[in-house]
XYZ file of C-alpha atoms in Angstrom:
762
model
C 65.719 42.113 3.849
C 63.451 41.547 6.797
C 63.713 38.421 8.927
C 60.918 36.403 10.523
C 61.039 35.742 14.242
C 61.894 32.204 13.493
C 65.510 32.368 12.454
C 65.380 28.922 10.792
C 62.771 30.010 8.084
C 65.039 32.463 6.166
C 67.772 29.878 6.300
C 65.524 27.238 4.819
C 64.364 29.503 2.056
C 67.970 30.456 1.250
C 69.128 26.970 1.368
C 66.369 25.859 -0.975
C 67.182 28.463 -3.517
C 70.921 27.781 -3.195
C 70.260 24.142 -3.889
C 68.273 25.087 -6.970
C 71.047 27.406 -8.239
C 73.673 24.734 -7.627
C 71.819 22.138 -9.662
C 71.104 24.739 -12.403
C 74.771 25.433 -12.890
C 75.558 21.720 -12.887
C 73.161 21.424 -15.746
C 74.607 24.478 -17.468
C 78.167 23.233 -17.141
C 77.173 19.927 -18.814
C 75.100 21.748 -21.500
C 77.895 24.106 -22.560
C 79.985 21.342 -24.128
C 76.949 19.860 -25.923
C 76.002 23.236 -27.303
C 79.538 23.850 -28.685
C 79.329 20.645 -30.677
C 75.787 21.317 -31.936
C 76.850 24.687 -33.255
C 79.503 23.020 -35.389
C 76.968 20.378 -36.530
C 74.396 23.134 -37.406
C 77.113 24.731 -39.632
C 77.327 21.732 -41.929
C 76.267 21.819 -45.618
C 72.519 21.948 -46.360
C 72.392 21.910 -50.114
C 70.743 24.689 -52.174
C 67.177 24.213 -50.735
C 65.854 27.489 -49.441
C 63.947 26.016 -46.528
C 66.939 23.997 -45.463
C 69.172 27.134 -45.447
C 66.562 28.954 -43.416
C 66.309 26.205 -40.864
C 70.130 26.221 -40.630
C 70.107 29.931 -40.001
C 67.581 29.571 -37.213
C 69.553 26.607 -35.628
C 72.842 28.522 -35.783
C 71.318 31.638 -34.348
C 69.587 29.888 -31.552
C 72.552 27.688 -30.629
C 75.059 30.483 -30.966
C 72.939 32.684 -28.802
C 72.618 30.009 -26.199
C 76.397 29.354 -26.227
C 77.022 33.173 -25.826
C 74.639 33.232 -22.918
C 76.149 30.214 -21.171
C 79.597 31.606 -21.609
C 78.527 34.986 -20.179
C 76.649 33.726 -17.036
C 78.056 35.212 -13.825
C 75.820 33.766 -11.275
C 72.788 35.799 -12.250
C 71.415 33.419 -14.793
C 68.321 32.977 -12.508
C 66.951 36.102 -10.900
C 63.424 35.355 -9.760
C 60.612 32.965 -8.966
C 56.835 33.205 -9.335
C 54.629 31.117 -7.019
C 51.147 30.332 -8.437
C 48.048 30.804 -6.422
C 46.935 27.268 -7.175
C 50.368 25.771 -6.069
C 53.634 25.303 -7.957
C 55.667 27.927 -9.531
C 58.521 28.772 -11.936
C 62.016 30.153 -11.767
C 62.638 33.012 -14.170
C 66.000 33.668 -15.957
C 67.846 35.289 -18.708
C 67.455 32.261 -20.996
C 65.150 29.147 -20.942
C 66.540 25.739 -20.031
C 64.832 22.338 -20.097
C 65.672 18.940 -18.520
C 68.055 16.768 -20.655
C 65.650 13.847 -20.901
C 61.909 13.801 -21.742
C 59.347 12.765 -19.129
C 56.615 10.075 -19.555
C 54.714 12.491 -21.866
C 57.624 12.888 -24.247
C 58.244 16.504 -23.150
C 61.390 17.870 -21.468
C 60.208 19.711 -18.382
C 61.367 23.359 -17.999
C 64.036 24.079 -15.433
C 64.277 27.880 -16.050
C 61.705 30.014 -17.818
C 62.999 32.601 -20.288
C 62.052 36.053 -19.104
C 60.443 36.696 -22.497
C 58.028 33.698 -22.341
C 54.370 34.590 -21.831
C 54.249 32.536 -18.580
C 57.037 34.876 -17.168
C 55.130 38.081 -17.869
C 53.366 38.224 -14.475
C 56.760 38.505 -12.854
C 56.822 42.072 -14.346
C 53.163 43.053 -14.295
C 51.478 41.458 -11.312
C 50.371 43.677 -8.470
C 48.452 43.278 -5.249
C 45.378 44.695 -7.071
C 45.879 42.516 -10.123
C 47.947 39.477 -9.058
C 47.523 37.725 -12.453
C 47.270 34.291 -10.728
C 50.332 34.670 -8.491
C 50.531 34.492 -4.791
C 54.134 35.606 -4.467
C 56.932 37.131 -6.457
C 60.488 36.567 -5.452
C 63.633 38.345 -6.471
C 66.784 36.281 -6.029
C 70.127 38.198 -5.528
C 73.323 36.373 -6.169
C 77.132 37.005 -6.072
C 78.730 34.619 -8.504
C 76.838 31.379 -7.907
C 76.003 32.185 -4.253
C 72.556 33.304 -3.283
C 72.928 36.406 -1.123
C 69.399 37.601 -0.523
C 65.748 37.056 -1.253
C 63.093 39.760 -1.602
C 59.522 38.496 -1.641
C 56.401 40.489 -2.627
C 53.117 39.129 -1.390
C 50.439 39.425 -4.185
C 47.672 37.319 -2.711
C 46.932 39.218 0.505
C 44.739 36.394 1.769
C 47.716 34.054 1.839
C 49.072 34.110 5.373
C 52.312 32.305 4.658
C 55.445 34.307 5.318
C 59.032 33.642 4.501
C 60.848 36.300 6.564
C 62.154 37.815 3.301
C 59.184 40.077 2.532
C 60.000 43.411 0.861
C 57.075 45.524 1.818
C 57.920 48.343 -0.550
C 58.641 46.198 -3.486
C 61.496 48.549 -4.458
C 64.539 47.075 -2.789
C 65.974 45.309 -5.822
C 65.213 48.170 -8.168
C 66.946 50.664 -5.815
C 69.914 48.398 -5.246
C 70.411 48.183 -9.030
C 70.154 51.960 -9.391
C 72.667 52.615 -6.599
C 75.196 50.016 -7.698
C 78.589 51.227 -8.982
C 78.774 51.547 -12.740
C 81.303 49.290 -14.603
C 81.696 51.079 -17.835
C 79.458 48.497 -19.607
C 75.683 48.609 -19.720
C 74.001 45.675 -17.972
C 70.682 44.081 -18.719
C 67.578 45.152 -16.693
C 65.752 41.754 -16.816
C 65.533 41.720 -12.997
C 63.932 45.116 -12.752
C 61.899 45.674 -15.863
C 58.957 47.923 -14.862
C 55.425 47.527 -16.107
C 55.520 50.450 -18.510
C 58.756 49.213 -19.852
C 57.463 45.691 -20.256
C 54.507 46.891 -22.416
C 56.971 48.643 -24.791
C 59.335 45.672 -24.972
C 56.560 43.321 -25.914
C 54.670 45.561 -28.349
C 53.975 44.072 -31.818
C 57.012 44.216 -34.092
C 55.083 45.464 -37.149
C 55.022 49.151 -37.993
C 56.901 52.060 -36.420
C 56.943 52.449 -32.629
C 58.364 55.714 -31.240
C 59.577 55.497 -27.595
C 60.224 59.010 -26.227
C 61.678 59.691 -22.788
C 63.999 62.106 -21.018
C 67.338 61.241 -19.514
C 67.527 58.161 -17.376
C 64.111 56.798 -18.265
C 65.607 53.522 -19.666
C 65.018 54.146 -23.317
C 68.112 52.387 -24.459
C 67.671 49.430 -22.119
C 64.093 49.087 -23.254
C 65.124 49.172 -26.896
C 67.796 46.465 -26.359
C 65.463 44.213 -24.495
C 62.793 44.830 -27.169
C 65.386 43.504 -29.677
C 65.860 40.400 -27.505
C 62.162 39.873 -27.199
C 61.516 40.166 -30.870
C 64.267 37.752 -31.658
C 62.650 35.355 -29.195
C 59.095 35.844 -30.442
C 59.839 35.957 -34.198
C 62.925 33.679 -34.356
C 62.371 32.309 -37.859
C 61.804 35.737 -39.559
C 64.602 37.690 -37.695
C 67.163 34.827 -37.870
C 66.787 35.199 -41.581
C 66.676 38.976 -41.892
C 68.547 40.052 -38.672
C 67.918 43.118 -36.493
C 69.865 46.370 -36.833
C 70.543 48.598 -33.837
C 71.836 52.082 -34.654
C 73.510 53.974 -31.869
C 74.965 57.484 -31.819
C 78.706 56.676 -31.772
C 81.159 53.774 -31.507
C 81.827 54.368 -27.764
C 78.050 53.892 -27.137
C 78.083 50.653 -29.176
C 80.978 49.509 -26.991
C 79.010 50.427 -23.919
C 75.944 48.385 -24.846
C 77.686 45.583 -26.748
C 77.349 42.889 -24.017
C 73.702 43.348 -23.243
C 72.180 41.121 -26.022
C 74.815 38.371 -25.861
C 74.224 38.021 -22.103
C 70.560 37.498 -23.034
C 71.418 34.811 -25.518
C 70.955 36.864 -28.700
C 73.665 37.126 -31.462
C 71.493 37.821 -34.533
C 71.929 41.604 -34.215
C 74.062 44.079 -36.112
C 75.207 47.103 -34.063
C 76.188 50.163 -35.995
C 76.793 53.869 -35.676
C 75.607 56.127 -38.450
C 79.163 56.430 -39.699
C 79.311 52.582 -40.267
C 76.223 52.118 -42.334
C 77.933 51.991 -45.768
C 79.856 48.717 -46.212
C 83.541 49.224 -46.671
C 83.532 52.721 -45.242
C 84.263 53.748 -41.648
C 83.583 57.437 -41.298
C 86.181 58.870 -38.880
C 86.285 62.458 -40.086
C 84.486 65.350 -38.493
C 82.274 67.924 -40.163
C 81.493 71.430 -38.905
C 77.997 71.713 -37.601
C 77.076 73.766 -40.707
C 78.580 71.276 -43.091
C 76.714 68.399 -41.408
C 73.511 70.368 -41.585
C 73.894 71.047 -45.290
C 74.746 67.493 -46.150
C 71.813 66.201 -44.104
C 69.107 68.061 -45.879
C 66.695 65.973 -47.855
C 67.328 68.349 -50.919
C 70.730 66.647 -51.273
C 69.049 63.686 -52.932
C 68.013 66.048 -55.768
C 71.404 67.780 -55.789
C 73.240 64.413 -56.243
C 70.812 63.408 -59.031
C 71.609 66.658 -60.787
C 75.354 66.129 -60.344
C 75.099 62.645 -61.852
C 73.043 64.052 -64.762
C 75.927 66.496 -65.463
C 78.257 63.466 -65.743
C 76.081 62.117 -68.589
C 77.779 64.546 -70.944
C 77.437 65.708 -74.646
C 80.236 66.350 -77.137
C 81.592 69.950 -77.049
C 80.840 70.313 -79.950
C 81.908 66.962 -81.573
C 84.030 63.901 -80.954
C 86.018 62.708 -83.965
C 86.552 58.947 -84.131
C 88.914 57.437 -86.578
C 87.814 54.008 -87.943
C 88.789 52.104 -91.007
C 90.556 55.206 -92.489
C 87.288 57.173 -91.999
C 86.567 59.953 -89.540
C 83.159 59.453 -87.872
C 81.856 62.697 -86.175
C 79.788 62.093 -83.124
C 78.031 65.464 -82.560
C 75.812 66.840 -79.957
C 72.476 65.924 -81.599
C 73.459 62.264 -82.157
C 74.718 61.836 -78.604
C 71.698 63.558 -77.124
C 69.332 61.122 -78.737
C 71.363 58.205 -77.276
C 71.358 59.864 -73.876
C 67.681 60.716 -73.885
C 66.649 57.110 -75.023
C 68.907 55.703 -72.269
C 67.393 57.902 -69.629
C 63.915 56.901 -70.711
C 64.586 53.418 -69.479
C 64.735 54.854 -65.875
C 67.618 52.510 -64.974
C 70.395 53.492 -62.583
C 73.446 55.012 -64.256
C 75.902 52.180 -64.318
C 73.315 49.567 -65.111
C 72.079 51.760 -68.027
C 75.508 52.193 -69.570
C 74.907 48.983 -71.486
C 71.946 50.672 -73.193
C 73.945 53.820 -73.942
C 76.795 51.691 -75.461
C 74.258 50.004 -77.676
C 72.762 53.332 -78.906
C 76.219 54.793 -79.626
C 77.432 51.659 -81.474
C 74.251 51.540 -83.539
C 74.633 55.150 -84.369
C 78.289 54.882 -85.508
C 77.438 51.665 -87.333
C 74.756 53.319 -89.330
C 77.020 56.294 -90.037
C 79.915 54.083 -91.232
C 77.634 51.794 -93.262
C 76.105 54.703 -95.043
C 79.473 56.003 -96.094
C 81.002 52.734 -97.484
C 77.958 50.828 -98.556
C 75.738 53.232 -100.405
C 75.320 52.817 -104.279
C 76.602 56.147 -105.740
C 73.998 55.951 -108.513
C 70.702 55.024 -106.941
C 71.525 55.444 -103.188
C 70.619 51.849 -102.267
C 72.567 50.005 -99.639
C 75.110 47.448 -100.934
C 75.468 45.821 -97.497
C 73.549 42.781 -96.175
C 72.736 42.174 -92.451
C 75.918 40.138 -92.028
C 77.989 43.055 -93.285
C 76.251 45.457 -90.897
C 76.984 43.056 -87.964
C 80.608 42.889 -88.934
C 80.927 46.628 -89.005
C 79.361 46.877 -85.535
C 81.727 44.238 -84.179
C 84.704 46.071 -85.598
C 83.529 49.350 -84.111
C 83.037 47.581 -80.741
C 86.802 46.671 -80.987
C 87.940 50.200 -81.618
C 89.498 51.830 -78.513
C 88.469 55.377 -79.720
C 84.845 54.293 -79.426
C 85.155 53.303 -75.893
C 87.121 56.506 -75.072
C 84.131 58.446 -76.456
C 81.589 56.359 -74.522
C 83.625 56.782 -71.276
C 83.636 60.478 -71.836
C 79.936 60.738 -72.376
C 78.657 58.086 -69.973
C 81.451 57.192 -67.499
C 81.433 54.287 -65.168
C 81.323 55.768 -61.652
C 81.571 54.567 -58.063
C 79.616 56.225 -55.236
C 82.988 57.177 -53.597
C 84.144 58.906 -56.923
C 80.850 60.749 -57.492
C 80.577 62.049 -53.869
C 84.339 62.871 -53.607
C 84.265 64.907 -56.836
C 81.082 66.659 -55.722
C 82.628 67.617 -52.377
C 85.747 68.838 -54.062
C 83.686 71.070 -56.275
C 80.021 71.430 -55.006
C 77.573 72.311 -57.677
C 73.825 73.001 -57.677
C 74.179 74.774 -54.277
C 74.255 78.352 -53.222
C 77.701 79.621 -52.624
C 77.360 79.661 -48.804
C 76.391 76.104 -48.693
C 78.951 75.019 -51.238
C 81.763 76.789 -49.201
C 80.472 74.940 -45.994
C 80.947 71.468 -47.407
C 83.822 71.984 -49.890
C 86.517 69.505 -49.115
C 89.361 68.020 -51.196
C 90.325 64.601 -49.785
C 90.393 63.649 -46.203
C 88.514 60.827 -44.378
C 84.835 60.347 -44.821
C 82.476 61.883 -42.214
C 79.215 60.368 -40.812
C 77.351 62.996 -42.846
C 78.937 61.612 -45.958
C 77.581 58.150 -45.460
C 73.951 58.881 -46.497
C 75.310 60.721 -49.541
C 77.379 57.651 -50.531
C 74.285 55.504 -50.090
C 72.196 57.910 -52.208
C 74.824 57.866 -54.900
C 74.833 54.119 -54.888
C 71.106 54.128 -55.449
C 71.524 56.488 -58.404
C 74.395 54.652 -59.956
C 73.348 51.028 -59.508
C 75.833 48.369 -60.725
C 77.078 47.383 -64.241
C 77.388 43.741 -63.267
C 78.501 42.436 -66.615
C 82.155 42.246 -65.544
C 81.170 40.573 -62.287
C 78.870 38.088 -64.126
C 81.611 37.168 -66.548
C 84.066 36.826 -63.711
C 81.649 34.591 -61.774
C 81.039 32.473 -64.885
C 84.759 31.993 -65.297
C 85.173 31.040 -61.665
C 82.310 28.650 -61.938
C 83.745 26.988 -65.031
C 87.016 26.600 -63.196
C 85.339 25.031 -60.308
C 83.426 22.626 -62.529
C 86.629 21.706 -64.313
C 88.325 20.969 -60.917
C 85.370 19.013 -59.762
C 85.446 16.934 -63.010
C 89.030 16.229 -62.340
C 88.303 15.058 -58.911
C 85.547 12.726 -60.232
C 87.837 11.449 -63.015
C 90.426 10.522 -60.475
C 87.719 8.839 -58.349
C 86.561 6.853 -61.378
C 90.061 5.815 -62.407
C 90.815 4.718 -58.796
C 87.649 2.592 -58.729
C 88.388 1.047 -62.146
C 91.822 0.109 -60.866
C 90.418 -1.407 -57.733
C 88.155 -3.793 -59.594
C 90.092 -4.534 -62.788
C 91.923 -7.602 -61.307
C 88.740 -9.059 -59.819
C 86.888 -11.865 -61.590
C 83.531 -10.585 -60.349
C 83.232 -6.875 -60.867
C 80.990 -5.565 -58.137
C 79.096 -3.282 -60.445
C 76.599 -2.334 -57.712
C 79.154 -0.457 -55.592
C 78.517 3.207 -56.300
C 81.415 5.652 -56.884
C 81.285 9.441 -56.487
C 80.623 9.907 -60.230
C 77.494 7.665 -59.959
C 75.752 9.987 -57.524
C 76.966 13.449 -58.305
C 78.102 15.252 -61.420
C 80.818 17.921 -61.655
C 78.501 20.881 -61.821
C 76.516 19.889 -58.598
C 79.816 19.098 -56.840
C 81.023 22.586 -57.680
C 77.783 24.112 -56.455
C 78.199 22.552 -53.020
C 81.508 24.431 -52.549
C 79.550 27.570 -53.017
C 77.202 26.754 -50.086
C 79.721 27.059 -47.327
C 78.984 30.508 -46.293
C 78.657 30.075 -42.574
C 78.287 33.759 -41.713
C 75.368 34.772 -39.680
C 72.614 36.838 -41.095
C 74.059 39.863 -39.159
C 77.491 39.311 -40.576
C 76.120 39.055 -44.156
C 73.976 42.096 -43.621
C 77.096 44.156 -42.572
C 78.688 43.521 -45.964
C 75.541 44.049 -48.102
C 74.347 47.583 -48.751
C 71.058 46.400 -50.096
C 70.162 44.089 -47.161
C 66.653 44.426 -45.968
C 66.425 44.020 -42.090
C 63.582 42.364 -40.307
C 63.543 45.187 -37.743
C 65.556 48.279 -37.068
C 66.076 50.006 -33.692
C 67.417 53.584 -33.637
C 68.746 55.188 -30.393
C 69.000 58.912 -30.148
C 66.720 58.950 -33.249
C 66.142 62.705 -32.959
C 69.751 63.377 -33.988
C 69.584 61.754 -37.405
C 69.357 63.904 -40.522
C 66.648 63.588 -43.225
C 69.284 62.027 -45.570
C 70.161 59.439 -42.941
C 66.517 58.582 -42.646
C 66.380 57.907 -46.397
C 69.186 55.470 -45.912
C 67.546 53.638 -42.967
C 64.132 53.426 -44.690
C 65.823 51.768 -47.629
C 67.239 49.244 -45.239
C 63.775 48.407 -43.866
C 61.111 48.238 -46.640
C 58.529 46.778 -44.270
C 58.918 49.799 -41.948
C 59.188 47.549 -38.852
C 61.094 49.881 -36.593
C 61.544 51.106 -32.981
C 62.722 54.716 -32.719
C 64.058 55.799 -29.278
C 64.929 59.383 -28.382
C 64.154 62.731 -26.786
C 63.545 65.790 -28.872
C 64.683 68.006 -25.914
C 68.197 66.426 -26.343
C 68.491 67.260 -30.033
C 71.906 68.873 -30.443
C 72.890 68.213 -33.925
C 72.070 70.940 -36.451
C 71.181 68.239 -38.937
C 68.844 66.518 -36.569
C 65.172 66.404 -37.385
C 64.016 66.730 -33.767
C 60.312 66.097 -34.624
C 58.838 62.594 -34.896
C 56.247 63.753 -37.282
C 58.847 65.437 -39.581
C 60.908 62.285 -39.433
C 58.098 59.827 -40.222
C 55.557 61.648 -42.391
C 57.459 61.241 -45.612
C 57.504 57.463 -45.213
C 54.574 56.308 -43.147
C 52.431 59.454 -42.874
C 50.413 59.064 -39.592
C 50.768 55.236 -39.378
C 52.965 55.139 -36.342
C 52.565 54.811 -32.602
C 53.986 56.918 -29.876
C 54.652 56.132 -26.252
C 56.462 57.954 -23.542
C 58.567 56.933 -20.531
C 58.188 59.470 -17.794
C 60.172 58.075 -14.887
C 63.846 58.885 -14.444
C 65.643 55.957 -12.906
C 69.238 57.208 -13.377
C 69.403 60.795 -12.278
C 68.765 61.872 -8.620
C 66.232 64.592 -8.095
C 68.851 67.164 -7.020
C 70.708 66.816 -10.275
C 67.602 66.695 -12.402
C 66.303 69.851 -10.865
C 69.434 71.802 -11.851
C 69.418 70.331 -15.444
C 65.754 71.189 -15.840
C 66.331 74.757 -14.821
C 68.878 75.068 -17.665
C 66.308 73.985 -20.174
C 63.503 76.074 -18.693
C 65.643 79.242 -19.088
C 65.079 78.665 -22.775
C 61.752 76.793 -22.788
C 59.695 77.874 -19.729
C 57.151 75.075 -20.051
C 59.629 72.278 -20.023
C 58.832 69.341 -17.670
C 61.613 66.744 -17.122
C 60.938 63.082 -16.252
C 60.204 62.441 -12.583
C 63.186 61.008 -10.654
C 62.445 58.025 -8.426
C 65.082 58.695 -5.944
C 66.930 61.500 -4.032
C 70.524 61.292 -2.669
C 70.363 64.441 -0.502
C 73.590 65.635 -2.251
C 73.332 68.962 -4.153
C 75.465 69.476 -7.203
C 78.801 71.193 -6.688
C 79.424 74.332 -8.722
C 82.948 75.854 -8.506
C 84.450 78.820 -10.229
C 88.142 78.897 -11.279
C 90.620 81.110 -13.046
C 91.490 80.321 -16.566
C 95.071 79.582 -15.549
C 93.989 77.248 -12.781
C 91.154 75.474 -14.582
C 92.902 72.075 -14.870
C 93.837 72.126 -11.245
C 90.318 73.022 -10.182
C 88.955 70.200 -12.318
C 91.463 67.722 -10.738
C 90.420 68.931 -7.375
C 86.653 68.305 -8.108
C 87.436 64.931 -9.553
C 89.225 64.024 -6.357
C 86.247 65.098 -4.300
C 83.646 63.292 -6.294
C 85.457 60.135 -7.527
C 83.576 57.141 -6.161
C 85.410 54.425 -4.325
C 84.033 52.035 -6.856
C 82.472 52.914 -10.198
C 83.283 55.376 -12.881
C 83.583 59.134 -13.289
C 83.323 61.198 -16.500
C 84.830 64.567 -17.103
C 82.602 66.264 -19.815
C 84.381 69.179 -21.438
C 84.841 70.946 -24.779
C 87.088 68.797 -26.943
C 89.623 71.604 -27.207
C 90.309 71.254 -23.409
C 90.933 67.502 -23.437
C 94.663 67.671 -23.933
C 95.141 70.088 -20.996
C 92.687 68.113 -18.750
C 94.235 64.735 -19.695
C 97.604 66.002 -18.408
C 96.109 67.053 -15.182
C 94.224 63.808 -14.645
C 96.866 60.952 -14.835
C 95.138 57.677 -15.681
C 92.290 59.357 -17.371
C 91.135 57.881 -20.770
C 89.772 59.821 -23.668
C 89.919 59.931 -27.475
C 87.624 58.930 -30.301
C 86.956 55.484 -28.725
C 87.522 55.926 -24.968
C 87.819 52.961 -22.677
C 84.668 53.380 -20.611
C 85.750 50.784 -18.013
C 88.544 53.150 -16.865
C 87.980 54.994 -13.503
C 88.085 58.439 -15.214
C 87.018 59.076 -18.768
C 87.261 62.321 -20.839
C 84.302 62.973 -23.151
C 82.415 65.820 -24.931
C 78.619 65.992 -24.682
C 78.099 64.262 -28.065
C 80.422 61.453 -26.962
C 78.510 61.080 -23.705
C 75.129 60.484 -25.324
C 73.388 57.397 -23.930
C 76.063 56.764 -21.322
C 75.903 57.000 -17.599
C 78.542 57.244 -14.747
C 78.518 57.339 -10.993
C 79.740 60.895 -10.997
C 80.252 63.561 -13.621
C 82.256 66.773 -13.701
C 81.027 69.236 -16.440
C 83.701 71.731 -17.427
C 83.011 75.206 -18.963
C 79.205 74.733 -19.319
C 78.956 78.099 -21.063
C 80.739 76.502 -24.082
C 77.824 74.146 -24.738
C 74.470 74.690 -26.333
C 71.381 74.053 -24.291
C 70.821 70.492 -25.525
C 74.410 69.507 -25.212
C 74.532 70.976 -21.638
C 71.312 69.139 -20.737
C 72.847 65.923 -21.844
C 76.128 66.510 -19.917
C 74.305 67.428 -16.644
C 72.142 64.277 -16.689
C 74.752 61.458 -17.048
C 75.396 60.979 -13.346
C 73.723 58.445 -11.055
C 75.224 59.791 -7.788
C 77.119 63.094 -7.847
C 77.555 66.118 -10.245
C 80.154 68.849 -10.275
C 80.488 71.852 -12.522
C 83.658 73.849 -12.999
C 83.682 77.092 -14.881
C 85.918 80.107 -15.645
C 83.415 82.540 -17.179
C 79.766 83.357 -16.516
C 77.390 80.494 -16.028
C 74.565 79.771 -18.488
C 71.090 80.847 -17.500
C 69.468 78.317 -15.194
C 72.695 77.439 -13.529
C 72.987 80.860 -12.115
C 69.424 80.713 -10.773
C 70.257 77.776 -8.560
C 70.724 78.453 -4.898
C 74.276 78.137 -3.560
C 75.147 74.474 -3.904
C 76.971 72.315 -1.350
C 79.775 69.854 -2.157
C 79.373 66.088 -2.004
C 80.591 64.472 1.122
């Protein structure tokens, strides 16, 4: 921050901004209590009117989001100001706030402009060459509720007014943010959104937008802020349908979990691929080969064939005893019933009702012919009522249902997939051996198989419908009892009066038992995101996928079912594709669903990784792909990566030594090592935290490259780089914002060995 020669000018500017911030938080403190009450009010009953339900969803989403944002404010609610060339200006913040009372025009004047509002856009896009009607842009830095610094950019060069807080480079706030110590939780970037990022964030929500970028280019931050922008711009639609954000793993979801609430948005469902099937949390691990086999698009045909095998035929005949007769259900008769049922093209469980009907009709005709045919002329002696009675009696015969269960069983997705994995069919022996598994937890690669099975099976909802009808009848009976008590009480109240006040209405006069029961069914106060999490068939308003290049073709089938409108934002970097099941090509991902109807944009500036670290990481990739060009780093630290050799017996000690050298005074350090070394390294690093769901707020965290995807740390120590594939190693080397160390016992991978002798960090 520069100062003017007049020492009082900066003080005046700071004092003015401090006064504004103080008033802003007085307003926020008063507003918080009002919003809490309005959320409860918005959750009240709305009847069964669709528009009323929609309006309630919007109110609840807006107010819950505002309450979350107000609860999360930490003094950085306001981060900027734009001064207009014609006079006046606006303060810019994470959420929009207005005066409590309207002015003479009936409007409530804005106090703070939401960063997503059109009027705020020049804050991100204006330049000296294109000032967009601004004369000055101000960045306001705060600690708690105290204003600590101002950074002004002059956009109208003809304006001679100076404040003493001019930032002549325009980069001070951005660089301060990049150099700040990490906390283990991702923060928003609303103060530092760059022009290329802003254009992506505000792109139209219809269609598929692919955002490609290398490590540190802000892909994830852009995707999250795009979600916040879309929820702001299309509130009514997305409050009803919700936004789904898919991240690579649960640790990543924990890392980004506070970004959207801090921006006032709660209508979002965050999920890893292993959590996309309601009721299943996939905690198992597949071998890379097994995940690749399960992820092939051909698995959809395999599961269809597996299901077709379960629609069996008698071998060679099923004998059913009925009314002292033996009815023989043979292959030909069952085949006719099966073929006619398949012709309906209805999912398996829903189609069972048709199959049952065909079998019962077949057995009815067979039995009627035996007992009701005139032995002399062959005519039937049975009338339609007799035929109906025979069919009803057969429908009550347990042996008939045993036969139907054998030929067309009711199946759950879990049962079908578990049976298939225990004994894989319709695969070559090598693929079958790779995925064969009897029992054990579900894996992320199983989730799209379960979803595919659910599509093939559908639901036989007759039992559910009958249960719902019984429950409804019970509720109506209960409601009628309540009304009867109300009526009896009212009658007793007036029976001793000479003049019965017949115009006083009782409950039974304004509502009947059926309507009263329906009102009890309307008290589902879950948000759209909460309802979506429990509903496999939910259609989201928009889907954002991070690390999209890693998902398998089968997982893409699942996601496309979740978004019939194909309104999606896909974020990733094909150079970081590490999963054998990953598609890794945008065209291969999207062509089966939208052909060429998708847009592609690229982020080419690396804000996270210093140039010294990026150069080393790029050399590793170039050893395999000579033409590789990494994103351009915006900063240099002057610190070369530390590369240290160790004996196998002293590996843990060497890692501990490098950790001690690189550990920041504040911030976070990650040790990225093969999972098999985590136990040994954990014992050598007291206080470190690892596991399936590590606590990223701890000073030292143990991860493998897959678990580190999407994360960033002040310092990183990569252990045994030769154990990683090129993509995994590239990911591991590019997680650091300040310092990188490499510890190895064997030979280094190509690219690392070509690096000149490194120096250690100070």
